[in-house]
PDB file of C-alpha atoms in Angstrom:
ATOM      1  CA  MET W   1       0.000   0.000   0.000  1.00  0.00           C
ATOM      2  CA  ASN W   2       1.283   3.449  -0.839  1.00  0.00           C
ATOM      3  CA  ILE W   3       0.364   6.378   1.367  1.00  0.00           C
ATOM      4  CA  GLU W   4       1.267  10.012   1.143  1.00  0.00           C
ATOM      5  CA  LEU W   5       3.561  11.104   3.976  1.00  0.00           C
ATOM      6  CA  GLU W   6       3.887  14.476   5.618  1.00  0.00           C
ATOM      7  CA  TYR W   7       7.389  15.676   4.911  1.00  0.00           C
ATOM      8  CA  ASP W   8       9.560  17.351   7.506  1.00  0.00           C
ATOM      9  CA  THR W   9      10.183  20.937   6.586  1.00  0.00           C
ATOM     10  CA  GLN W  10      12.579  21.881   9.371  1.00  0.00           C
ATOM     11  CA  GLN W  11      16.120  20.622   9.570  1.00  0.00           C
ATOM     12  CA  VAL W  12      16.931  18.956  12.879  1.00  0.00           C
ATOM     13  CA  GLU W  13      19.730  20.612  14.824  1.00  0.00           C
ATOM     14  CA  ASP W  14      23.013  18.700  14.927  1.00  0.00           C
ATOM     15  CA  HIS W  15      23.512  17.756  18.565  1.00  0.00           C
ATOM     16  CA  CYS W  16      26.730  15.773  18.139  1.00  0.00           C
ATOM     17  CA  GLY W  17      29.118  18.706  18.106  1.00  0.00           C
ATOM     18  CA  SER W  18      32.627  17.394  18.733  1.00  0.00           C
ATOM     19  CA  CYS W  19      31.412  14.195  20.446  1.00  0.00           C
ATOM     20  CA  THR W  20      32.960  11.014  19.060  1.00  0.00           C
ATOM     21  CA  LEU W  21      31.703   8.492  21.640  1.00  0.00           C
ATOM     22  CA  CYS W  22      29.989   6.315  19.024  1.00  0.00           C
ATOM     23  CA  ILE W  23      33.068   6.354  16.793  1.00  0.00           C
ATOM     24  CA  ASP W  24      35.348   5.512  19.707  1.00  0.00           C
ATOM     25  CA  ALA W  25      33.079   2.741  21.049  1.00  0.00           C
ATOM     26  CA  CYS W  26      32.312   0.895  17.809  1.00  0.00           C
ATOM     27  CA  PRO W  27      34.107  -2.460  18.195  1.00  0.00           C
ATOM     28  CA  THR W  28      34.649  -2.950  14.458  1.00  0.00           C
ATOM     29  CA  GLY W  29      35.397   0.616  13.397  1.00  0.00           C
ATOM     30  CA  ALA W  30      32.227   0.631  11.284  1.00  0.00           C
ATOM     31  CA  ILE W  31      31.643   4.264  12.221  1.00  0.00           C
ATOM     32  CA  SER W  32      34.721   5.840  10.712  1.00  0.00           C
ATOM     33  CA  GLU W  33      33.828   9.523  11.037  1.00  0.00           C
ATOM     34  CA  PRO W  34      30.754  11.560  11.947  1.00  0.00           C
ATOM     35  CA  TYR W  35      27.701  10.369   9.999  1.00  0.00           C
ATOM     36  CA  VAL W  36      29.689   7.726   8.078  1.00  0.00           C
ATOM     37  CA  LEU W  37      28.940   4.051   8.636  1.00  0.00           C
ATOM     38  CA  ASP W  38      30.531   1.215   6.668  1.00  0.00           C
ATOM     39  CA  SER W  39      27.868  -1.511   6.719  1.00  0.00           C
ATOM     40  CA  ASN W  40      30.475  -4.094   5.712  1.00  0.00           C
ATOM     41  CA  LYS W  41      32.021  -3.648   9.172  1.00  0.00           C
ATOM     42  CA  CYS W  42      28.793  -3.222  11.158  1.00  0.00           C
ATOM     43  CA  ILE W  43      27.806  -5.996  13.592  1.00  0.00           C
ATOM     44  CA  SER W  44      24.106  -5.149  13.249  1.00  0.00           C
ATOM     45  CA  TYR W  45      24.233  -5.398   9.477  1.00  0.00           C
ATOM     46  CA  ALA W  46      26.292  -8.616   9.561  1.00  0.00           C
ATOM     47  CA  THR W  47      24.101 -10.390  12.118  1.00  0.00           C
ATOM     48  CA  ILE W  48      20.709  -9.262  10.815  1.00  0.00           C
ATOM     49  CA  GLU W  49      20.777  -8.393   7.125  1.00  0.00           C
ATOM     50  CA  LEU W  50      23.845 -10.104   5.627  1.00  0.00           C
ATOM     51  CA  ARG W  51      22.919 -13.291   3.767  1.00  0.00           C
ATOM     52  CA  THR W  52      26.355 -14.915   3.410  1.00  0.00           C
ATOM     53  CA  ASP W  53      27.287 -18.287   4.870  1.00  0.00           C
ATOM     54  CA  GLU W  54      30.041 -16.734   6.989  1.00  0.00           C
ATOM     55  CA  ILE W  55      30.332 -13.490   8.902  1.00  0.00           C
ATOM     56  CA  PRO W  56      33.285 -11.400   7.654  1.00  0.00           C
ATOM     57  CA  ALA W  57      36.397 -11.992   9.786  1.00  0.00           C
ATOM     58  CA  GLY W  58      36.706  -8.370  10.936  1.00  0.00           C
ATOM     59  CA  VAL W  59      33.174  -8.523  12.313  1.00  0.00           C
ATOM     60  CA  LYS W  60      33.388 -12.091  13.631  1.00  0.00           C
ATOM     61  CA  ASP W  61      36.521 -11.266  15.628  1.00  0.00           C
ATOM     62  CA  ASN W  62      34.639  -8.456  17.388  1.00  0.00           C
ATOM     63  CA  LEU W  63      31.205  -9.968  18.017  1.00  0.00           C
ATOM     64  CA  GLU W  64      31.679  -9.712  21.783  1.00  0.00           C
ATOM     65  CA  GLY W  65      28.629 -11.910  22.390  1.00  0.00           C
ATOM     66  CA  TRP W  66      26.246 -10.236  19.929  1.00  0.00           C
ATOM     67  CA  LEU W  67      23.997 -12.908  18.383  1.00  0.00           C
ATOM     68  CA  TYR W  68      21.592 -10.428  16.790  1.00  0.00           C
ATOM     69  CA  GLY W  69      22.416  -6.795  16.215  1.00  0.00           C
ATOM     70  CA  CYS W  70      24.570  -4.426  18.245  1.00  0.00           C
ATOM     71  CA  ASP W  71      23.561  -1.252  20.019  1.00  0.00           C
ATOM     72  CA  ILE W  72      26.883  -0.030  21.380  1.00  0.00           C
ATOM     73  CA  CYS W  73      26.696   3.236  19.423  1.00  0.00           C
ATOM     74  CA  GLN W  74      23.194   3.853  20.773  1.00  0.00           C
ATOM     75  CA  ASP W  75      24.205   2.880  24.308  1.00  0.00           C
ATOM     76  CA  VAL W  76      27.053   5.419  24.458  1.00  0.00           C
ATOM     77  CA  CYS W  77      25.227   8.305  22.772  1.00  0.00           C
ATOM     78  CA  PRO W  78      24.598  11.009  25.396  1.00  0.00           C
ATOM     79  CA  TRP W  79      21.426  12.108  23.606  1.00  0.00           C
ATOM     80  CA  ASN W  80      19.784   8.744  24.176  1.00  0.00           C
ATOM     81  CA  ARG W  81      19.646   9.420  27.917  1.00  0.00           C
ATOM     82  CA  PHE W  82      16.592  11.548  27.159  1.00  0.00           C
ATOM     83  CA  GLU W  83      14.664   8.668  25.623  1.00  0.00           C
ATOM     84  CA  GLN W  84      11.825   7.152  27.605  1.00  0.00           C
ATOM     85  CA  VAL W  85      11.352   3.426  27.997  1.00  0.00           C
ATOM     86  CA  THR W  86       8.170   2.391  26.227  1.00  0.00           C
ATOM     87  CA  ASN W  87       5.269   0.669  27.921  1.00  0.00           C
ATOM     88  CA  GLU W  88       4.297  -0.905  24.612  1.00  0.00           C
ATOM     89  CA  THR W  89       4.320  -4.664  25.269  1.00  0.00           C
ATOM     90  CA  ARG W  90       5.048  -5.496  21.629  1.00  0.00           C
ATOM     91  CA  PHE W  91       8.500  -3.918  22.062  1.00  0.00           C
ATOM     92  CA  GLN W  92       9.395  -5.905  25.168  1.00  0.00           C
ATOM     93  CA  PRO W  93      11.954  -8.721  24.833  1.00  0.00           C
ATOM     94  CA  ARG W  94      10.496 -12.195  24.651  1.00  0.00           C
ATOM     95  CA  ALA W  95      11.369 -14.810  27.226  1.00  0.00           C
ATOM     96  CA  GLY W  96      14.313 -16.884  26.075  1.00  0.00           C
ATOM     97  CA  ASN W  97      15.461 -14.428  23.412  1.00  0.00           C
ATOM     98  CA  VAL W  98      17.628 -12.284  25.675  1.00  0.00           C
ATOM     99  CA  ASN W  99      20.884 -14.155  26.238  1.00  0.00           C
ATOM    100  CA  ALA W 100      19.544 -17.021  24.143  1.00  0.00           C
ATOM    101  CA  SER W 101      21.314 -20.342  24.446  1.00  0.00           C
ATOM    102  CA  LEU W 102      23.536 -20.732  21.396  1.00  0.00           C
ATOM    103  CA  SER W 103      23.077 -24.501  21.360  1.00  0.00           C
ATOM    104  CA  GLU W 104      19.315 -23.960  21.462  1.00  0.00           C
ATOM    105  CA  VAL W 105      19.564 -21.638  18.457  1.00  0.00           C
ATOM    106  CA  LEU W 106      21.636 -24.240  16.591  1.00  0.00           C
ATOM    107  CA  ASN W 107      18.980 -26.871  17.281  1.00  0.00           C
ATOM    108  CA  LEU W 108      16.048 -24.820  15.980  1.00  0.00           C
ATOM    109  CA  THR W 109      14.113 -26.365  13.125  1.00  0.00           C
ATOM    110  CA  PRO W 110      12.158 -24.298  10.615  1.00  0.00           C
ATOM    111  CA  GLU W 111       9.014 -25.066  12.633  1.00  0.00           C
ATOM    112  CA  THR W 112      10.436 -24.202  16.076  1.00  0.00           C
ATOM    113  CA  TYR W 113      12.090 -21.097  14.629  1.00  0.00           C
ATOM    114  CA  ALA W 114       8.767 -19.934  13.132  1.00  0.00           C
ATOM    115  CA  ASP W 115       6.951 -20.538  16.438  1.00  0.00           C
ATOM    116  CA  ARG W 116       9.586 -18.841  18.573  1.00  0.00           C
ATOM    117  CA  PHE W 117      10.080 -15.756  16.414  1.00  0.00           C
ATOM    118  CA  ARG W 118       6.605 -15.273  14.905  1.00  0.00           C
ATOM    119  CA  ASN W 119       5.854 -11.519  14.697  1.00  0.00           C
ATOM    120  CA  SER W 120       9.343 -10.722  15.974  1.00  0.00           C
ATOM    121  CA  ALA W 121      11.927  -8.456  14.361  1.00  0.00           C
ATOM    122  CA  MET W 122      14.428 -11.262  14.957  1.00  0.00           C
ATOM    123  CA  LYS W 123      12.915 -13.104  11.993  1.00  0.00           C
ATOM    124  CA  ARG W 124      14.772 -10.605   9.799  1.00  0.00           C
ATOM    125  CA  ALA W 125      17.970 -12.604  10.374  1.00  0.00           C
ATOM    126  CA  LYS W 126      16.310 -15.793   9.078  1.00  0.00           C
ATOM    127  CA  LEU W 127      17.001 -19.193  10.644  1.00  0.00           C
ATOM    128  CA  ALA W 128      20.192 -19.703   8.643  1.00  0.00           C
ATOM    129  CA  GLY W 129      21.495 -16.301   9.753  1.00  0.00           C
ATOM    130  CA  LEU W 130      20.816 -16.860  13.453  1.00  0.00           C
ATOM    131  CA  GLN W 131      22.464 -20.268  13.284  1.00  0.00           C
ATOM    132  CA  ARG W 132      25.454 -18.804  11.414  1.00  0.00           C
ATOM    133  CA  ASN W 133      25.752 -16.160  14.136  1.00  0.00           C
ATOM    134  CA  ALA W 134      25.567 -18.789  16.896  1.00  0.00           C
ATOM    135  CA  ARG W 135      28.312 -20.849  15.209  1.00  0.00           C
ATOM    136  CA  ALA W 136      30.513 -17.766  14.879  1.00  0.00           C
ATOM    137  CA  LEU W 137      30.141 -17.039  18.601  1.00  0.00           C
ATOM    138  CA  LEU W 138      30.892 -20.630  19.568  1.00  0.00           C
ATOM    139  CA  GLU W 139      34.047 -20.647  17.425  1.00  0.00           C
ATOM    140  CA  LYS W 140      35.569 -17.841  19.496  1.00  0.00           C
TER     141      LYS W 140
END
């Protein structure tokens, strides 16, 4: 379905200034300079969107436990301290998906994967992607 959107007419003020916390904290160097992200080095891209059989070595060596995505840049951003935690239940983590057992992920079948992740953003990684990510973490 196509819908007409209301376009923003005002430019948002740049709040970053000289802050480089996200650049400094990125474990793979994916953020190389302000407003520049190399998706080929990004843990979130590699663990969610990338459809290769293997995670690139530079990302794999820096996974630091991330099975799905990475929010380090968001965690260190001083502006995110103003965000409010949502009460929306659909955004709450599901039981068993936070700190998921890697062996459990490896043993998922298409049916158990579909049941566990139905209506979840984690389905974006696909079963093969989650299992690839789990193998990469276990190889460390």
